[in-house]
PDB file of C-alpha atoms in Angstrom:
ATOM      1  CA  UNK A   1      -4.087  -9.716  -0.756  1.00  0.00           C
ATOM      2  CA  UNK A   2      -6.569  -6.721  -1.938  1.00  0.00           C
ATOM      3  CA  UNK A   3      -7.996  -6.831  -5.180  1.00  0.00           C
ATOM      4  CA  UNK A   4      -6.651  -4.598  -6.965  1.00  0.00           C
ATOM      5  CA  UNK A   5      -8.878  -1.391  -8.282  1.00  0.00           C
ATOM      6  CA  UNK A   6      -8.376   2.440  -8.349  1.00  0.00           C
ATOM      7  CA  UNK A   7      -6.509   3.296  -5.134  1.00  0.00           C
ATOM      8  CA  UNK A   8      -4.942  -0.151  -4.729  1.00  0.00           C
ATOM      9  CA  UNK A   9      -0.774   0.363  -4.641  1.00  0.00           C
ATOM     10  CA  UNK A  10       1.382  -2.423  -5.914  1.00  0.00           C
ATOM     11  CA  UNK A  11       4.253  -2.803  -4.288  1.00  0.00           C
ATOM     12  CA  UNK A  12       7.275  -4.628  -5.891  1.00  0.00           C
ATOM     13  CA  UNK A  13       8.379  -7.727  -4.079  1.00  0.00           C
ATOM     14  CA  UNK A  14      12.192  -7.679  -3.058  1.00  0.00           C
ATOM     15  CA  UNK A  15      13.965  -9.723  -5.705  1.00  0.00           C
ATOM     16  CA  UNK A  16      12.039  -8.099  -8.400  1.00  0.00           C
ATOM     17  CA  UNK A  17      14.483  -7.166 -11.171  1.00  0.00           C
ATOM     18  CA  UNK A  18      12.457  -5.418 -13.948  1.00  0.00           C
ATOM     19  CA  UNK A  19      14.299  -2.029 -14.276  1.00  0.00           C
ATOM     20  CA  UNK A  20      11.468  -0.280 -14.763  1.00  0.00           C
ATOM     21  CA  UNK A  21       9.337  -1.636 -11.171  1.00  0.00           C
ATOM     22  CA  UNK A  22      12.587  -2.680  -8.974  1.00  0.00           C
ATOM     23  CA  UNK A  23      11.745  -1.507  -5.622  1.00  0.00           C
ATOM     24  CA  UNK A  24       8.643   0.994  -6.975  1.00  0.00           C
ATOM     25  CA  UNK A  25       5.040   1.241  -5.864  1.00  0.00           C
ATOM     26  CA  UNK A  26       2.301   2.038  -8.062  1.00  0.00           C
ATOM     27  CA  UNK A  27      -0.791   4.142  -7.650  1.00  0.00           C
ATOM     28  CA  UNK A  28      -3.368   2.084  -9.899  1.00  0.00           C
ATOM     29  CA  UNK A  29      -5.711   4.213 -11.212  1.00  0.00           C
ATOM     30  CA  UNK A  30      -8.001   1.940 -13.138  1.00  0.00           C
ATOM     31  CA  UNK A  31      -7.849  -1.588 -12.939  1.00  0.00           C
ATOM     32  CA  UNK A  32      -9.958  -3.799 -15.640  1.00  0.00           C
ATOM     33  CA  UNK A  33      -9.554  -7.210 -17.624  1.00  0.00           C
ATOM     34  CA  UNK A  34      -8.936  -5.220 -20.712  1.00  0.00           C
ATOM     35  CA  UNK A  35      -5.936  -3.162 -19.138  1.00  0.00           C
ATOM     36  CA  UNK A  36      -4.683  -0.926 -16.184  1.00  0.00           C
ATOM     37  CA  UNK A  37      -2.721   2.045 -15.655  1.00  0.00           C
ATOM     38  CA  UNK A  38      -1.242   3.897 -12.531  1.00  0.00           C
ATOM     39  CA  UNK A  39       1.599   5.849 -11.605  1.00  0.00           C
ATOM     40  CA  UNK A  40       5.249   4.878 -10.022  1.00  0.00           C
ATOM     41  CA  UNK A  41       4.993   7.219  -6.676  1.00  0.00           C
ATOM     42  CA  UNK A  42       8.860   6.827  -5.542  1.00  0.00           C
ATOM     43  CA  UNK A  43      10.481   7.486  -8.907  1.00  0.00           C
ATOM     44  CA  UNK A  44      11.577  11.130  -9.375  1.00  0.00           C
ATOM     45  CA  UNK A  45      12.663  11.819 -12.749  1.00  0.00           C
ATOM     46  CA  UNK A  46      15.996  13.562 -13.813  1.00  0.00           C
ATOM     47  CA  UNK A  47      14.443  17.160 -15.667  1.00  0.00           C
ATOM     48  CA  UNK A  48      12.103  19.373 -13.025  1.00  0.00           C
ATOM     49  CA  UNK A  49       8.521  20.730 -15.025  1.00  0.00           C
ATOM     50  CA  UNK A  50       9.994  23.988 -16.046  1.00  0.00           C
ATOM     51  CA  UNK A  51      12.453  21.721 -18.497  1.00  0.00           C
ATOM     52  CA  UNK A  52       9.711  19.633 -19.832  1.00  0.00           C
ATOM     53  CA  UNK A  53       7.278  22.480 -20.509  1.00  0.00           C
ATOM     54  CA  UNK A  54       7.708  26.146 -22.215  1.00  0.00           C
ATOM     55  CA  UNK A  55       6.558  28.925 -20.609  1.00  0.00           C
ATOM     56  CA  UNK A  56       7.176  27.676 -16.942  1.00  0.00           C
ATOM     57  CA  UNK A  57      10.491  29.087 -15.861  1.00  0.00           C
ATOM     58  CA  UNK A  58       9.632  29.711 -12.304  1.00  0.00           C
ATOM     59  CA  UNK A  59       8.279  26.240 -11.961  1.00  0.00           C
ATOM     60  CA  UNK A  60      10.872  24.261 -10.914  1.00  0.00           C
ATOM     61  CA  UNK A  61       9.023  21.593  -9.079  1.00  0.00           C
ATOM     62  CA  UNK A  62       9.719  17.757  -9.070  1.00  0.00           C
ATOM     63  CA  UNK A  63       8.300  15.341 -11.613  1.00  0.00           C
ATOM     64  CA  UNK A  64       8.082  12.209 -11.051  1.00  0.00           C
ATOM     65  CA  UNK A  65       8.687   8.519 -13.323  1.00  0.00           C
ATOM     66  CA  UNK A  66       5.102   7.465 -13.626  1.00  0.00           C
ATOM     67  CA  UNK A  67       6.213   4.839 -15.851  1.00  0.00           C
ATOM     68  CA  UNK A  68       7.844   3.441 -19.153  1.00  0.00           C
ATOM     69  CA  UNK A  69       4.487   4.152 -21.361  1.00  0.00           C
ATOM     70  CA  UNK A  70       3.943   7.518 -23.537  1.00  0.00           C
ATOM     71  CA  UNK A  71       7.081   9.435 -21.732  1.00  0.00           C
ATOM     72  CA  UNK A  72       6.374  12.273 -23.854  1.00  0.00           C
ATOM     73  CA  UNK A  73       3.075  12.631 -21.758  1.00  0.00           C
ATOM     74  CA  UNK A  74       2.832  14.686 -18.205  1.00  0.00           C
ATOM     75  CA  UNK A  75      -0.142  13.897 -15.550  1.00  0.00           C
ATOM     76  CA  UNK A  76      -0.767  14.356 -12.029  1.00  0.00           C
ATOM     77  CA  UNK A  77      -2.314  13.303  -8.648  1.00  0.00           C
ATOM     78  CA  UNK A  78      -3.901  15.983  -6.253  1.00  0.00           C
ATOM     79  CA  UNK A  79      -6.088  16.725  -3.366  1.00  0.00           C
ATOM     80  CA  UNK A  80      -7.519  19.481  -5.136  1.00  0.00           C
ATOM     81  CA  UNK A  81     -11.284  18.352  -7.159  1.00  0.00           C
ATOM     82  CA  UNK A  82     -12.954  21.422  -6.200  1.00  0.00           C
ATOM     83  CA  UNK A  83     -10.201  24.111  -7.500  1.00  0.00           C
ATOM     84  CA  UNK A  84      -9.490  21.841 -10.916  1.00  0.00           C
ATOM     85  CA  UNK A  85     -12.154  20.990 -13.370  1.00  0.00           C
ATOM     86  CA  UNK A  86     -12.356  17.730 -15.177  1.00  0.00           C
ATOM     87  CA  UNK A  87     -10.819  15.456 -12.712  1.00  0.00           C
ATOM     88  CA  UNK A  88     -10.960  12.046 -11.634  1.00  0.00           C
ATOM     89  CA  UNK A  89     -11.618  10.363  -8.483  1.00  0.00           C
ATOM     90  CA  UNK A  90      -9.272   7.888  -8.067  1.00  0.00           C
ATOM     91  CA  UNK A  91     -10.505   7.304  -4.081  1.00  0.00           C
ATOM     92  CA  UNK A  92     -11.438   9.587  -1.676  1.00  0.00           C
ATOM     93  CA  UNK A  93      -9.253  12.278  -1.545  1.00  0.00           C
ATOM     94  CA  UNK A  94      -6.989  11.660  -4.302  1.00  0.00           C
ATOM     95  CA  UNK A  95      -7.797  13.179  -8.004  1.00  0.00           C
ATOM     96  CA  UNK A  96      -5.842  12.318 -11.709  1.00  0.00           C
ATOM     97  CA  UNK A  97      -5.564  14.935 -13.826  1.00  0.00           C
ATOM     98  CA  UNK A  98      -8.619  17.854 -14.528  1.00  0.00           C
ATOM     99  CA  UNK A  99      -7.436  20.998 -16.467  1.00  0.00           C
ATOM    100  CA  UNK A 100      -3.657  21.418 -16.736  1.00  0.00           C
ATOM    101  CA  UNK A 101      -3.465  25.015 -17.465  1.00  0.00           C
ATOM    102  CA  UNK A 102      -5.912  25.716 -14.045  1.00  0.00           C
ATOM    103  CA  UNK A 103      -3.380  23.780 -12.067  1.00  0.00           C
ATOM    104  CA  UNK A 104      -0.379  25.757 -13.047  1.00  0.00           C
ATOM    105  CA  UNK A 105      -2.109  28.816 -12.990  1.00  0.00           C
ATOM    106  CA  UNK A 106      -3.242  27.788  -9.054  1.00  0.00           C
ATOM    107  CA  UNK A 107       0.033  26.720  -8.362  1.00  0.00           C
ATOM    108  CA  UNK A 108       1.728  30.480 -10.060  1.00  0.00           C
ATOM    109  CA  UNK A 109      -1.016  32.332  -7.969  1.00  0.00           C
ATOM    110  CA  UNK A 110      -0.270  30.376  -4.272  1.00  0.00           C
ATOM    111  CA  UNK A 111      -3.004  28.785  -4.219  1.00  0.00           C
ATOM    112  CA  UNK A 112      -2.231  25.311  -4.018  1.00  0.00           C
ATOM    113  CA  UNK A 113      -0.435  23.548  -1.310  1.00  0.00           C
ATOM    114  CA  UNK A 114       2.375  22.053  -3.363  1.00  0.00           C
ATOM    115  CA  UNK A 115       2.887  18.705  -1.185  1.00  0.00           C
ATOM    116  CA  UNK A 116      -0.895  18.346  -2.632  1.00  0.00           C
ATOM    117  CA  UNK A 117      -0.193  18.034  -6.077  1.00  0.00           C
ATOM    118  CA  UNK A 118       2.019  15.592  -8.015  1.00  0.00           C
ATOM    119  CA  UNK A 119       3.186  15.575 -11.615  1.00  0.00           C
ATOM    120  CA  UNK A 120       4.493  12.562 -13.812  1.00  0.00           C
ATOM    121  CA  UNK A 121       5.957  11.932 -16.858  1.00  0.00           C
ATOM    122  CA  UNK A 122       4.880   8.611 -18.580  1.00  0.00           C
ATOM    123  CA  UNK A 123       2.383   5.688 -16.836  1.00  0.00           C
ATOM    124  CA  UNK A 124       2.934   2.150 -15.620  1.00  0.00           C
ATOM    125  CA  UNK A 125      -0.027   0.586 -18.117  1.00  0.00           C
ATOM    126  CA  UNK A 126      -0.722  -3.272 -18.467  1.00  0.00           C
ATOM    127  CA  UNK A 127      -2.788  -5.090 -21.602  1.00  0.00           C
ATOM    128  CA  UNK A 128      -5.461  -7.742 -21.161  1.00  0.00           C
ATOM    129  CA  UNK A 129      -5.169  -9.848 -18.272  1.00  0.00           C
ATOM    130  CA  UNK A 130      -1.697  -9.022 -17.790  1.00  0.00           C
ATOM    131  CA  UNK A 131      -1.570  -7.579 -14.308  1.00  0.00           C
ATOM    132  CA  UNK A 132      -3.341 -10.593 -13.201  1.00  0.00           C
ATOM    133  CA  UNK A 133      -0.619 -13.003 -14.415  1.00  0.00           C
ATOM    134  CA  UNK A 134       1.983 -10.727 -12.415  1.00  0.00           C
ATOM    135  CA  UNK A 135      -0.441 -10.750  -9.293  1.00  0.00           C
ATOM    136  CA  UNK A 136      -0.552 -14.566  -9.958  1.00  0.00           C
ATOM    137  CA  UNK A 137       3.170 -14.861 -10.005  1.00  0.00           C
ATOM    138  CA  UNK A 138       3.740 -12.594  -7.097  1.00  0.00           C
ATOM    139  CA  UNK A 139       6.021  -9.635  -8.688  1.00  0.00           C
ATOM    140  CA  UNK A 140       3.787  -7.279  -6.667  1.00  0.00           C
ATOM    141  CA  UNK A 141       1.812  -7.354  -3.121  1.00  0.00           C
ATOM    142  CA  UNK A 142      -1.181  -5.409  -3.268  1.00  0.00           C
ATOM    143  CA  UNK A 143      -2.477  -2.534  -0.230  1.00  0.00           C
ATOM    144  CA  UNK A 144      -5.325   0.041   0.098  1.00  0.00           C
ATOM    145  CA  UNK A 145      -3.068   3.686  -0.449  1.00  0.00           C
ATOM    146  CA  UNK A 146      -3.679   6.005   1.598  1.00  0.00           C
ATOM    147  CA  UNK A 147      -2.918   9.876   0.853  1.00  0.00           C
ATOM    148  CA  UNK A 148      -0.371  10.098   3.532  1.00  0.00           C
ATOM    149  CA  UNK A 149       1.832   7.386   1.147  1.00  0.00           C
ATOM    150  CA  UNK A 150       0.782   8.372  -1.999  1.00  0.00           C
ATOM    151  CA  UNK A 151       1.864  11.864  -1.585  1.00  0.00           C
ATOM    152  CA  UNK A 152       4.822  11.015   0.766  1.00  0.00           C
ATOM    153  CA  UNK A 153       7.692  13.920   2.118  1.00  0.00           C
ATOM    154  CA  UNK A 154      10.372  11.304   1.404  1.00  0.00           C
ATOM    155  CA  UNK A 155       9.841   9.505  -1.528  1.00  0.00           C
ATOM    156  CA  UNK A 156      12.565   7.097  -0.760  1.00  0.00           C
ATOM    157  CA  UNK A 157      11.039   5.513   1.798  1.00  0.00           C
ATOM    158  CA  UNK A 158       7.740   5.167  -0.004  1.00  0.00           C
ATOM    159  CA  UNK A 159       8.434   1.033  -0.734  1.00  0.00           C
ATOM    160  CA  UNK A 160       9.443   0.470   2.757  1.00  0.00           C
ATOM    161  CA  UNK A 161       7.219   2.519   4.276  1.00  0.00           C
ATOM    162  CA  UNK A 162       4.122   0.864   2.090  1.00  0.00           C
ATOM    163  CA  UNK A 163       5.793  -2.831   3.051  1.00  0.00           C
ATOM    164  CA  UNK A 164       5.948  -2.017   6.849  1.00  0.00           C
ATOM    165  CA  UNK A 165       2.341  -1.151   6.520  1.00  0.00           C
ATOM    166  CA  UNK A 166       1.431  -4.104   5.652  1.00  0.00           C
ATOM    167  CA  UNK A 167       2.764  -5.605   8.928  1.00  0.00           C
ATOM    168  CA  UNK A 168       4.052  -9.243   9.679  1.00  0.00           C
ATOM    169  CA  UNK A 169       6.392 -11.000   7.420  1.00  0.00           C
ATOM    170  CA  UNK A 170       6.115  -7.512   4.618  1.00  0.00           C
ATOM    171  CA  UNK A 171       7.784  -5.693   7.501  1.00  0.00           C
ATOM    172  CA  UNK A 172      11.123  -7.802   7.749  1.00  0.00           C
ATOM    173  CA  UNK A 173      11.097  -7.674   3.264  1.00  0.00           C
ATOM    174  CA  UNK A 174      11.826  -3.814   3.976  1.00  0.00           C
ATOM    175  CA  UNK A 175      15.150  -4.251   4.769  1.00  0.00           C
ATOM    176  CA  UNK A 176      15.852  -7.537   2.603  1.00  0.00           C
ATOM    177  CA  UNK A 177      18.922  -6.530  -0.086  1.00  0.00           C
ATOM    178  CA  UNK A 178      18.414  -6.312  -3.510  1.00  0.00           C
ATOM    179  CA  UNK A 179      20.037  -9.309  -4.741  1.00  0.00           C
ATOM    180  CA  UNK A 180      20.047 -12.074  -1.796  1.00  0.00           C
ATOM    181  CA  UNK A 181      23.181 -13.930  -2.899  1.00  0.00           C
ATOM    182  CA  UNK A 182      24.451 -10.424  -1.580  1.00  0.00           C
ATOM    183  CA  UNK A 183      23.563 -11.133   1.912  1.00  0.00           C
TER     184      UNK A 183
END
C-alpha cells in the first residue's frame, strides 16, 4: 500500500457502499494529519459548465463530481502550469486550479487541449486523522496516479482500469459485483 500524499489515488474497494465513494477513485491533492482533500475522477456530474456559470454559453464541456463538500464551488486539474498562473503542483505533470478566468479565456481562444483540463464541482475532503482510520479499515487501496488515469477518455473505466493496475488479486476485484450476495 502507498502512503498516501498529493498524487496518491484512492480507489474504493468493491463492497464499499457509501453513496458518495461506491466504485470512485480519488485524486488526493493534499494529504496531512489535520485533513485531506482530492477530487472523484470517474464521477461526471448532471449540468455541463455553461449551466453552472454565466457568461459561458458556448462552453458546454463536462464537469465532473469532485465530491460531497462545498458543491457550490468549481475547480480543476490540468497539464497546463505554464499558460495558467497561480497553480498548484499536485505531481509532475498534473496542476489544481491557477486563475479561472485565464483558463476559460485559453480554452474560448483554442488554446488548450481540452482532454488536458478538468473541471469539478465540490471536493472529497476528510478531518483529522480521518482518512487514516478509512485506510486502516480498508474502504480504499491506495496507487501512484498517473496522468494517463487521472485524465482518462472513458471515465467509466477509470476504477477498473486503476484496480487492474495494480495487478494480482486488485485485477480479479475489477469485475467483482456490487453487492456479492448478487453473485
Amino acid at each position: 500500500m502507498i502512503v498516501p500524499g498529493p498524487g496518491t489515488l484512492l480507489i474504493a474497494e468493491p463492497f464499499l457502499k457509501d453513496p458518495n465513494f461506491m466504485r470512485t477513485v480519488v485524486f488526493l491533492c493534499d494529504h496531512q494529519e489535520e485533513g485531506s482533500f482530492g477530487f472523484v475522477i470517474n464521477k461526471t456530474f448532471n449540468h455541463t459548465l455553461d449551466e453552472l456559470m454565466n457568461d459561458l454559453e458556448e462552453l458546454k464541456l463536462p464537469v465532473y463530481y469532485g465530491g460531497p463538500v462545498q458543491m457550490d464551488t468549481i475547480h480543476f486539474l490540468h497539464q497546463y502550469p505554464e499558460l495558467i498562473p497561480g497553480s498548484f503542483q499536485v505531481m509532475d505533470g498534473i496542476y489544481w486550479g491557477g486563475d479561472f478566468e485565464t483558463a476559460i479565456s485559453l480554452i474560448k481562444e483554442g488554446s488548450l487541449d481540452l482532454n488536458k483540463i478538468r473541471f469539478f464541482i465540490g471536493y472529497s475532503g476528510w478531518g483529522n486523522g480521518q482518512l487514516n482510520d478509512e485506510l486502516k479499515e480498508k474502504s480504499w487501496l491506495t496507487a501512484q496516479a498517473t496522468r494517463k488515469l487521472v485524465f482518462h477518455k472513458k471515465i467509466e473505466e477509470i476504477w477498473k482500469d486503476a484496480l487492474k493496475e495494480l495487478g494480482g488479486d486488485y485485477e480479479m476485484m475489477a469485475n467483482y459485483p456490487t453487492d456479492p450476495q448478487l453473485n
